[in-house]
Coordinates of N, CA, C and O in Angstrom, one line a residue:
M1 N -45.3 -117.3 -21.4 CA -45.4 -116.2 -20.4 C -46.5 -116.5 -19.5 O -47.6 -116.9 -19.9
S2 N -46.4 -116.2 -18.2 CA -47.4 -116.5 -17.3 C -48.6 -115.5 -17.4 O -48.4 -114.4 -17.7
W3 N -49.8 -116.0 -17.1 CA -51.0 -115.1 -17.2 C -50.9 -114.0 -16.2 O -51.4 -112.9 -16.5
K4 N -50.4 -114.3 -15.0 CA -50.3 -113.2 -14.0 C -49.4 -112.1 -14.5 O -49.7 -110.9 -14.3
F5 N -48.3 -112.4 -15.1 CA -47.4 -111.4 -15.6 C -48.0 -110.6 -16.7 O -47.9 -109.4 -16.7
S6 N -48.8 -111.3 -17.5 CA -49.5 -110.6 -18.6 C -50.5 -109.6 -18.1 O -50.7 -108.5 -18.6
I7 N -51.2 -110.1 -17.0 CA -52.2 -109.2 -16.4 C -51.6 -108.0 -15.8 O -52.0 -106.9 -16.0
V8 N -50.4 -108.2 -15.2 CA -49.7 -107.1 -14.6 C -49.3 -106.1 -15.7 O -49.4 -104.9 -15.5
R9 N -48.7 -106.6 -16.8 CA -48.3 -105.7 -17.9 C -49.4 -104.9 -18.3 O -49.3 -103.6 -18.5
T10 N -50.6 -105.5 -18.6 CA -51.7 -104.7 -19.1 C -52.3 -103.8 -18.0 O -52.6 -102.6 -18.3
G11 N -52.3 -104.3 -16.8 CA -52.8 -103.4 -15.7 C -52.0 -102.2 -15.5 O -52.4 -101.1 -15.2
I12 N -50.7 -102.4 -15.6 CA -49.7 -101.3 -15.4 C -50.0 -100.3 -16.5 O -50.1 -99.1 -16.2
A13 N -50.1 -100.7 -17.7 CA -50.4 -99.8 -18.8 C -51.7 -99.0 -18.5 O -51.7 -97.8 -18.7
A14 N -52.7 -99.7 -18.1 CA -54.0 -99.1 -17.9 C -53.9 -98.1 -16.7 O -54.4 -97.0 -16.8
C15 N -53.2 -98.4 -15.7 CA -53.1 -97.6 -14.5 C -52.2 -96.4 -14.8 O -52.5 -95.3 -14.3
L16 N -51.2 -96.5 -15.6 CA -50.4 -95.4 -15.9 C -51.2 -94.4 -16.8 O -51.0 -93.2 -16.7
A17 N -52.1 -94.9 -17.5 CA -52.9 -94.1 -18.3 C -53.7 -93.2 -17.4 O -53.9 -92.0 -17.7
L18 N -54.0 -93.6 -16.2 CA -54.8 -92.8 -15.3 C -54.0 -91.7 -14.8 O -54.6 -90.6 -14.4
V19 N -52.7 -91.8 -14.8 CA -51.9 -90.7 -14.2 C -52.0 -89.5 -15.1 O -51.9 -88.4 -14.6
T20 N -52.1 -89.6 -16.3 CA -52.1 -88.5 -17.2 C -53.5 -88.1 -17.5 O -54.3 -88.9 -18.0
S21 N -53.9 -86.9 -17.2 CA -55.3 -86.5 -17.4 C -55.3 -85.2 -18.2 O -54.6 -84.3 -17.9
G22 N -56.0 -85.2 -19.1 CA -56.1 -83.9 -19.8 C -56.8 -84.0 -21.1 O -57.2 -85.0 -21.5
S23 N -57.6 -82.7 -23.2 CA -58.1 -83.0 -24.5 C -57.2 -82.5 -25.5 O -56.1 -82.4 -25.3
S24 N -57.2 -81.8 -26.4 CA -56.3 -81.9 -27.5 C -55.3 -80.8 -27.7 O -54.3 -81.1 -28.3
Y25 N -55.6 -79.6 -27.3 CA -54.6 -78.6 -27.8 C -54.0 -77.7 -26.6 O -52.8 -77.4 -26.7
A26 N -54.7 -77.5 -25.6 CA -54.1 -76.7 -24.5 C -53.6 -77.6 -23.4 O -54.2 -78.6 -23.0
A27 N -52.4 -77.2 -22.9 CA -51.8 -78.0 -21.9 C -52.7 -77.9 -20.6 O -53.2 -76.9 -20.3
T28 N -52.8 -79.1 -20.0 CA -53.5 -79.2 -18.7 C -52.6 -79.7 -17.6 O -51.9 -80.6 -17.8
S29 N -52.6 -79.0 -16.5 CA -51.8 -79.4 -15.4 C -52.2 -80.7 -14.8 O -53.4 -81.0 -14.7
L30 N -51.3 -81.5 -14.4 CA -51.6 -82.7 -13.7 C -52.1 -82.5 -12.3 O -52.7 -83.4 -11.6
D31 N -52.0 -81.3 -11.8 CA -52.4 -80.9 -10.4 C -53.8 -81.2 -10.1 O -54.2 -81.6 -9.0
S32 N -54.7 -81.1 -11.1 CA -56.1 -81.4 -10.9 C -56.4 -82.8 -10.6 O -57.5 -83.1 -10.1
L33 N -55.5 -83.7 -10.7 CA -55.7 -85.1 -10.4 C -55.5 -85.4 -8.9 O -55.9 -86.4 -8.4
A34 N -54.9 -84.5 -8.2 CA -54.5 -84.7 -6.8 C -55.7 -85.2 -5.9 O -56.8 -84.7 -6.1
G35 N -55.4 -86.2 -5.1 CA -56.4 -86.8 -4.2 C -56.6 -88.3 -4.6 O -55.9 -88.9 -5.3
G36 N -57.7 -88.8 -4.0 CA -58.1 -90.2 -4.3 C -59.1 -90.4 -5.3 O -60.0 -89.5 -5.5
W37 N -59.0 -91.5 -6.1 CA -60.0 -91.8 -7.1 C -60.3 -93.3 -7.0 O -59.4 -94.1 -6.5
A38 N -61.5 -93.7 -7.3 CA -61.9 -95.1 -7.2 C -62.9 -95.4 -8.3 O -63.6 -94.6 -8.8
G39 N -62.9 -96.7 -8.7 CA -63.8 -97.1 -9.7 C -63.7 -98.5 -10.2 O -63.0 -99.3 -9.5
S40 N -64.3 -98.9 -11.3 CA -64.3 -100.2 -11.7 C -64.3 -100.3 -13.2 O -64.5 -99.2 -13.9
G41 N -64.1 -101.4 -13.8 CA -64.2 -101.6 -15.2 C -64.0 -103.0 -15.6 O -64.4 -103.9 -14.8
S42 N -63.4 -103.3 -16.7 CA -63.2 -104.6 -17.2 C -62.0 -104.8 -18.0 O -61.4 -103.8 -18.5
M43 N -61.5 -106.0 -18.1 CA -60.3 -106.3 -18.9 C -60.6 -107.5 -19.7 O -61.4 -108.4 -19.3
K44 N -60.0 -107.6 -20.9 CA -60.2 -108.7 -21.8 C -58.9 -109.4 -22.2 O -58.1 -108.8 -22.8
P45 N -58.8 -110.7 -21.7 CA -57.7 -111.5 -22.2 C -57.8 -111.7 -23.7 O -58.9 -111.7 -24.2
S46 N -56.7 -111.9 -24.4 CA -56.8 -112.0 -25.8 C -57.6 -113.3 -26.3 O -58.1 -113.3 -27.3
N47 N -57.7 -114.3 -25.4 CA -58.4 -115.5 -25.8 C -59.5 -115.8 -24.7 O -59.7 -117.0 -24.4
G48 N -60.1 -114.8 -24.1 CA -61.0 -115.1 -23.0 C -62.1 -114.1 -22.9 O -62.2 -113.2 -23.8
D49 N -63.0 -114.2 -21.9 CA -64.1 -113.3 -21.7 C -63.6 -112.1 -20.9 O -62.6 -112.2 -20.2
W50 N -64.4 -111.0 -20.9 CA -64.2 -109.8 -20.1 C -64.2 -110.2 -18.7 O -65.1 -111.0 -18.2
E51 N -63.4 -109.6 -17.8 CA -63.3 -109.8 -16.4 C -63.5 -108.5 -15.7 O -62.8 -107.5 -16.1
K52 N -64.2 -108.4 -14.6 CA -64.4 -107.2 -13.8 C -63.2 -106.9 -13.0 O -62.5 -107.8 -12.5
V53 N -62.8 -105.6 -12.9 CA -61.7 -105.2 -12.1 C -62.1 -103.9 -11.3 O -62.9 -103.1 -11.7
R54 N -61.5 -103.8 -10.0 CA -61.8 -102.7 -9.2 C -60.4 -102.0 -8.9 O -59.4 -102.6 -8.7
C55 N -60.5 -100.6 -8.9 CA -59.2 -99.9 -8.7 C -59.4 -98.7 -7.8 O -60.4 -98.1 -7.7
K56 N -58.3 -98.4 -7.1 CA -58.2 -97.2 -6.3 C -56.8 -96.6 -6.6 O -55.8 -97.3 -6.7
V57 N -56.8 -95.3 -6.8 CA -55.5 -94.6 -7.0 C -55.4 -93.3 -6.2 O -56.4 -92.6 -6.0
A58 N -54.2 -93.0 -5.7 CA -54.0 -91.8 -5.0 C -52.9 -91.0 -5.8 O -51.9 -91.5 -6.1
Y59 N -53.2 -89.8 -6.2 CA -52.3 -88.9 -6.9 C -51.7 -87.8 -5.9 O -52.5 -87.3 -5.1
N60 N -50.4 -87.6 -5.9 CA -49.8 -86.6 -5.1 C -49.0 -85.7 -5.9 O -48.1 -86.1 -6.7
V61 N -49.2 -84.4 -5.9 CA -48.5 -83.4 -6.6 C -47.1 -83.3 -6.0 O -47.0 -83.0 -4.8
T62 N -46.0 -83.6 -6.7 CA -44.7 -83.5 -6.2 C -44.0 -82.2 -6.6 O -43.1 -81.8 -5.9
K63 N -44.4 -81.6 -7.7 CA -43.9 -80.3 -8.2 C -45.1 -79.6 -8.8 O -45.5 -80.0 -9.9
P64 N -45.7 -78.6 -8.1 CA -46.9 -78.0 -8.6 C -46.7 -77.6 -10.1 O -45.8 -76.9 -10.5
G65 N -47.7 -78.0 -10.9 CA -47.7 -77.6 -12.3 C -46.7 -78.4 -13.2 O -46.7 -78.3 -14.4
K66 N -45.9 -79.3 -12.5 CA -44.9 -80.0 -13.3 C -44.8 -81.5 -13.1 O -44.4 -82.2 -14.0
A67 N -45.1 -82.0 -11.9 CA -45.0 -83.4 -11.7 C -46.0 -84.0 -10.7 O -46.4 -83.2 -9.8
I68 N -46.2 -85.3 -10.8 CA -47.2 -85.9 -9.9 C -46.7 -87.4 -9.7 O -46.0 -88.0 -10.6
S69 N -47.0 -87.9 -8.6 CA -46.7 -89.4 -8.3 C -48.1 -90.0 -8.1 O -49.1 -89.4 -7.8
L70 N -48.1 -91.4 -8.3 CA -49.3 -92.1 -8.1 C -49.0 -93.4 -7.4 O -48.0 -94.0 -7.5
D71 N -50.1 -93.8 -6.7 CA -50.0 -95.1 -6.0 C -51.4 -95.8 -6.4 O -52.4 -95.3 -6.0
L72 N -51.3 -96.8 -7.2 CA -52.5 -97.5 -7.7 C -52.6 -98.9 -7.2 O -51.6 -99.6 -7.2
R73 N -53.8 -99.3 -6.9 CA -54.1 -100.7 -6.5 C -55.3 -101.2 -7.2 O -56.3 -100.5 -7.2
C74 N -55.2 -102.3 -7.9 CA -56.3 -102.9 -8.7 C -56.4 -104.3 -8.3 O -55.4 -105.0 -7.9
A75 N -57.6 -104.8 -8.3 CA -57.9 -106.2 -8.0 C -59.1 -106.8 -8.8 O -60.0 -106.1 -9.1
S76 N -59.0 -108.0 -9.1 CA -60.1 -108.8 -9.7 C -60.2 -110.1 -8.8 O -59.5 -110.2 -7.9
D77 N -61.0 -111.0 -9.3 CA -61.1 -112.3 -8.5 C -59.8 -113.0 -8.7 O -59.5 -113.9 -7.9
A78 N -59.0 -112.8 -9.8 CA -57.9 -113.6 -10.1 C -56.5 -113.0 -9.7 O -55.5 -113.7 -9.7
Y79 N -56.4 -111.7 -9.5 CA -55.1 -111.1 -9.2 C -55.2 -109.8 -8.4 O -56.3 -109.2 -8.3
K80 N -54.0 -109.3 -7.9 CA -53.9 -108.0 -7.3 C -52.7 -107.4 -7.9 O -51.8 -108.0 -8.4
M81 N -52.7 -106.0 -7.9 CA -51.6 -105.3 -8.5 C -51.4 -104.0 -7.7 O -52.3 -103.4 -7.2
S82 N -50.1 -103.7 -7.5 CA -49.7 -102.5 -6.8 C -48.7 -101.7 -7.6 O -47.6 -102.2 -7.8
L83 N -49.1 -100.6 -8.1 CA -48.3 -99.8 -9.0 C -47.9 -98.4 -8.5 O -48.8 -97.8 -7.9
S84 N -46.7 -98.0 -8.7 CA -46.3 -96.6 -8.4 C -45.7 -96.0 -9.7 O -45.2 -96.7 -10.5
A85 N -45.9 -94.7 -9.8 CA -45.3 -94.0 -11.0 C -45.0 -92.6 -10.7 O -45.6 -92.0 -9.7
N86 N -44.1 -92.0 -11.4 CA -43.7 -90.6 -11.3 C -43.8 -90.1 -12.7 O -43.1 -90.6 -13.6
I87 N -44.6 -89.0 -12.9 CA -44.8 -88.4 -14.2 C -44.5 -87.0 -14.2 O -44.9 -86.2 -13.2
E88 N -43.7 -86.5 -15.1 CA -43.4 -85.1 -15.3 C -44.0 -84.6 -16.6 O -44.2 -85.3 -17.5
Q89 N -44.4 -83.3 -16.5 CA -45.0 -82.7 -17.7 C -44.2 -81.4 -18.1 O -43.9 -80.6 -17.2
N90 N -43.9 -81.3 -19.4 CA -43.2 -80.1 -19.9 C -44.1 -79.6 -21.1 O -44.1 -80.3 -22.1
E91 N -44.8 -78.5 -20.9 CA -45.8 -78.1 -21.8 C -46.9 -79.2 -21.9 O -47.5 -79.5 -20.9
T92 N -47.0 -79.8 -23.1 CA -48.0 -80.9 -23.2 C -47.4 -82.2 -23.2 O -48.0 -83.3 -23.2
Q93 N -46.0 -82.3 -23.2 CA -45.3 -83.6 -23.2 C -45.2 -84.2 -21.8 O -44.8 -83.5 -20.9
L94 N -45.4 -85.5 -21.8 CA -45.3 -86.3 -20.5 C -44.1 -87.3 -20.6 O -43.9 -87.8 -21.7
S95 N -43.5 -87.5 -19.5 CA -42.4 -88.5 -19.4 C -42.4 -89.0 -18.0 O -42.8 -88.3 -17.1
G96 N -41.9 -90.2 -17.8 CA -41.7 -90.7 -16.4 C -41.4 -92.1 -16.4 O -41.0 -92.7 -17.4
N97 N -41.6 -92.7 -15.2 CA -41.3 -94.1 -15.0 C -42.4 -94.8 -14.1 O -43.1 -94.1 -13.4
W98 N -42.5 -96.1 -14.2 CA -43.4 -96.8 -13.4 C -42.7 -98.1 -12.8 O -41.7 -98.5 -13.3
F99 N -43.3 -98.6 -11.7 CA -42.8 -99.8 -11.1 C -44.0 -100.6 -10.5 O -44.8 -100.0 -9.7
E100 N -44.2 -101.8 -10.8 CA -45.2 -102.7 -10.2 C -44.5 -103.6 -9.2 O -43.7 -104.4 -9.6
S101 N -44.8 -103.4 -7.9 CA -44.1 -104.1 -6.9 C -44.5 -105.6 -6.7 O -43.6 -106.4 -6.2
E102 N -45.7 -106.0 -7.0 CA -46.1 -107.4 -6.8 C -45.3 -108.3 -7.7 O -44.9 -109.4 -7.3
Y103 N -45.1 -107.9 -9.0 CA -44.4 -108.7 -9.9 C -43.0 -108.2 -10.3 O -42.4 -108.7 -11.2
R104 N -42.6 -107.1 -9.7 CA -41.3 -106.5 -9.9 C -40.9 -106.2 -11.3 O -39.9 -106.6 -11.8
Q105 N -41.8 -105.4 -12.0 CA -41.6 -104.9 -13.3 C -41.7 -103.4 -13.4 O -42.4 -102.8 -12.6
G106 N -40.9 -102.8 -14.3 CA -41.0 -101.4 -14.5 C -40.6 -100.9 -15.9 O -40.3 -101.8 -16.7
G107 N -40.7 -99.6 -16.1 CA -40.4 -99.1 -17.4 C -40.6 -97.6 -17.5 O -40.7 -96.9 -16.5
K108 N -40.8 -97.2 -18.7 CA -40.9 -95.7 -19.1 C -42.3 -95.4 -19.5 O -43.1 -96.2 -20.1
I109 N -42.7 -94.1 -19.4 CA -44.0 -93.6 -19.8 C -43.7 -92.4 -20.7 O -42.8 -91.6 -20.4
S110 N -44.4 -92.2 -21.8 CA -44.2 -91.0 -22.7 C -45.6 -90.7 -23.3 O -46.4 -91.6 -23.4
G111 N -45.8 -89.5 -23.6 CA -47.1 -89.1 -24.2 C -47.4 -87.6 -24.1 O -46.5 -86.8 -23.9
T112 N -48.6 -87.3 -24.3 CA -49.1 -85.9 -24.3 C -50.3 -85.8 -23.4 O -51.1 -86.7 -23.2
N113 N -50.4 -84.6 -22.8 CA -51.6 -84.2 -21.9 C -52.0 -82.9 -22.4 O -51.3 -81.9 -22.1
S114 N -53.2 -82.8 -23.0 CA -53.7 -81.5 -23.4 C -55.2 -81.5 -23.4 O -55.9 -82.4 -23.9
D115 N -55.7 -80.5 -22.8 CA -57.1 -80.1 -22.8 C -58.0 -81.3 -22.5 O -59.0 -81.5 -23.2
G116 N -57.8 -82.1 -21.5 CA -58.7 -83.2 -21.1 C -58.4 -84.5 -21.8 O -59.1 -85.5 -21.5
L117 N -57.4 -84.6 -22.6 CA -57.1 -85.9 -23.3 C -55.6 -86.2 -23.1 O -54.8 -85.5 -23.4
I118 N -55.4 -87.4 -22.6 CA -54.0 -88.0 -22.5 C -53.9 -89.1 -23.5 O -54.7 -90.0 -23.5
E119 N -52.8 -89.1 -24.2 CA -52.5 -90.2 -25.1 C -51.1 -90.6 -24.7 O -50.1 -89.8 -24.8
A120 N -50.9 -91.8 -24.2 CA -49.6 -92.2 -23.7 C -49.2 -93.6 -24.2 O -50.0 -94.4 -24.6
R121 N -47.9 -93.8 -24.2 CA -47.3 -95.1 -24.5 C -46.5 -95.6 -23.2 O -45.7 -94.8 -22.7
I122 N -46.8 -96.8 -22.8 CA -46.2 -97.4 -21.7 C -45.3 -98.5 -22.2 O -45.7 -99.4 -22.9
E123 N -44.0 -98.5 -21.7 CA -43.1 -99.5 -22.2 C -42.2 -100.0 -21.1 O -41.9 -99.3 -20.1
G124 N -41.9 -101.3 -21.2 CA -41.0 -102.0 -20.3 C -40.3 -103.0 -21.1 O -40.4 -103.1 -22.3
E125 N -39.5 -103.9 -20.4 CA -38.8 -104.9 -21.1 C -39.7 -105.9 -21.9 O -39.4 -106.3 -23.0
T126 N -40.9 -106.1 -21.3 CA -41.9 -107.1 -22.0 C -43.2 -106.4 -22.1 O -44.2 -107.1 -22.3
V127 N -43.3 -105.1 -22.0 CA -44.6 -104.4 -22.0 C -44.6 -103.3 -23.1 O -43.7 -102.5 -23.1
A128 N -45.7 -103.2 -23.8 CA -45.9 -102.1 -24.7 C -47.4 -101.9 -24.9 O -48.1 -102.9 -25.2
A129 N -47.9 -100.7 -24.6 CA -49.3 -100.5 -24.7 C -49.6 -99.0 -25.0 O -48.8 -98.2 -24.6
L130 N -50.7 -98.8 -25.6 CA -51.2 -97.4 -25.9 C -52.4 -97.2 -25.0 O -53.3 -98.0 -24.9
V131 N -52.5 -96.0 -24.5 CA -53.5 -95.6 -23.5 C -54.1 -94.3 -23.9 O -53.4 -93.3 -24.3
T132 N -55.5 -94.2 -23.9 CA -56.2 -93.0 -24.1 C -57.0 -92.7 -22.8 O -57.8 -93.6 -22.4
I133 N -56.8 -91.5 -22.2 CA -57.5 -91.1 -21.0 C -58.2 -89.8 -21.1 O -57.6 -88.8 -21.6
R134 N -59.4 -89.8 -20.7 CA -60.2 -88.6 -20.8 C -60.7 -88.2 -19.3 O -61.2 -89.1 -18.6
T135 N -60.4 -87.0 -19.0 CA -60.8 -86.5 -17.6 C -61.7 -85.3 -17.8 O -61.4 -84.4 -18.5
K136 N -62.8 -85.3 -17.1 CA -63.8 -84.2 -17.1 C -64.3 -84.0 -15.7 O -65.0 -84.9 -15.2
G137 N -63.9 -82.9 -15.0 CA -64.3 -82.7 -13.7 C -63.9 -83.9 -12.8 O -62.7 -84.2 -12.8
G138 N -64.8 -84.5 -12.1 CA -64.4 -85.6 -11.1 C -64.6 -86.9 -11.7 O -64.7 -87.9 -11.0
H139 N -64.6 -87.0 -13.1 CA -64.8 -88.3 -13.7 C -63.6 -88.6 -14.7 O -63.2 -87.7 -15.4
Q140 N -63.1 -89.8 -14.7 CA -62.0 -90.1 -15.6 C -62.3 -91.5 -16.2 O -62.7 -92.4 -15.5
S141 N -62.1 -91.6 -17.5 CA -62.2 -92.9 -18.2 C -60.9 -93.2 -19.0 O -60.3 -92.2 -19.4
F142 N -60.6 -94.4 -19.1 CA -59.5 -94.7 -20.0 C -59.7 -96.1 -20.7 O -60.4 -96.9 -20.2
V143 N -59.0 -96.1 -21.8 CA -59.0 -97.4 -22.6 C -57.5 -97.7 -22.9 O -56.8 -96.8 -23.3
M144 N -57.2 -98.9 -22.7 CA -55.8 -99.4 -23.0 C -55.9 -100.5 -24.0 O -56.7 -101.4 -23.9
E145 N -55.0 -100.4 -25.0 CA -54.9 -101.5 -26.0 C -53.5 -102.0 -26.0 O -52.5 -101.2 -26.1
A146 N -53.3 -103.3 -25.8 CA -52.0 -103.9 -25.8 C -52.1 -105.2 -26.8 O -52.1 -106.3 -26.3
P147 N -52.1 -104.9 -28.1 CA -52.1 -106.0 -29.0 C -51.0 -107.0 -28.8 O -49.8 -106.6 -28.5
G148 N -51.3 -108.3 -28.9 CA -50.3 -109.3 -28.7 C -50.1 -109.7 -27.2 O -49.4 -110.7 -26.9
S149 N -50.6 -108.9 -26.3 CA -50.5 -109.2 -24.9 C -51.6 -110.2 -24.5 O -52.7 -110.2 -25.1
W150 N -51.4 -110.9 -23.4 CA -52.4 -111.8 -22.9 C -53.6 -111.0 -22.6 O -54.8 -111.4 -22.8
L151 N -53.4 -109.8 -22.0 CA -54.5 -108.9 -21.6 C -54.6 -107.8 -22.7 O -53.8 -106.9 -22.6
S152 N -55.4 -108.0 -23.7 CA -55.4 -107.1 -24.8 C -56.1 -105.8 -24.7 O -55.8 -104.8 -25.4
Q153 N -57.1 -105.7 -23.8 CA -57.9 -104.5 -23.7 C -58.3 -104.3 -22.2 O -58.6 -105.2 -21.5
V154 N -58.3 -103.0 -21.8 CA -58.8 -102.6 -20.5 C -59.6 -101.4 -20.6 O -59.2 -100.4 -21.3
T155 N -60.7 -101.3 -19.9 CA -61.5 -100.1 -19.8 C -61.9 -99.9 -18.4 O -62.3 -100.8 -17.7
I156 N -61.7 -98.6 -17.9 CA -61.9 -98.3 -16.5 C -62.6 -97.0 -16.3 O -62.2 -96.0 -17.0
E157 N -63.5 -96.9 -15.4 CA -64.2 -95.6 -15.1 C -63.9 -95.3 -13.7 O -64.1 -96.1 -12.8
L158 N -63.4 -94.1 -13.4 CA -63.0 -93.7 -12.0 C -63.7 -92.4 -11.7 O -64.0 -91.5 -12.5
N159 N -64.0 -92.2 -10.4 CA -64.6 -91.0 -9.9 C -63.7 -90.5 -8.7 O -63.2 -91.3 -7.9
K160 N -63.5 -89.2 -8.7 CA -62.7 -88.6 -7.7 C -63.5 -88.6 -6.3 O -64.7 -88.4 -6.3
D161 N -62.7 -89.0 -5.3 CA -63.4 -89.1 -3.9 C -63.8 -87.7 -3.5 O -63.0 -86.7 -3.7
A162 N -65.0 -87.6 -2.9 CA -65.5 -86.4 -2.4 C -64.7 -86.1 -1.1 O -64.5 -87.0 -0.3
K163 N -64.5 -84.8 -0.8 CA -63.8 -84.5 0.5 C -64.8 -84.0 1.5 O -65.8 -83.5 1.3

C-alpha cells in the first residue's frame, strides 16, 4: 500500500473527527462548529517519527440543528489532502459520508456527539479509525487511532477563526 494513500486514510479519519463536536450525556448541536477553524498538530507513521501537519476547515450548517458539511484541507511537508464530508445528527447519534478528492477515496461516518465529546468511527474500503474529539468554546482537539495503518496516530489542535 502506498504511503500517500495511508496518509490520506489517516488524515481523513482525523479530519472527520473534527466534524463532530460535542462531552458525554447531553446532545450538542453541530451548529456551534459553523465557520472557519485552523490549527496544527502531528501524525505518527507506524514505523517512523512524528511529523507536523497544518489544517484549515470550514463548517457549513446545511440543516440547522440537524446537519453540517465540512471542507477540510491539511498539509505537511510530504503531502496535501482535501476532504469533504456531510454529517447528520439524530439526538446524540451521528451518521454521514466523506470523500477525499486528492486520492479519490470515500466512506461512512458513525458515532455519537454529546456534551462536548465526539466519539466516531470512520470507515471506507481500506480505512478504519476511531476518533475522539473534544470541543470547548473556540478550541477543538482530536486524537485519531488507526491501528495497522501506515499512519497510526494523529493529534490536532484547532482554534475557531475570530470574526
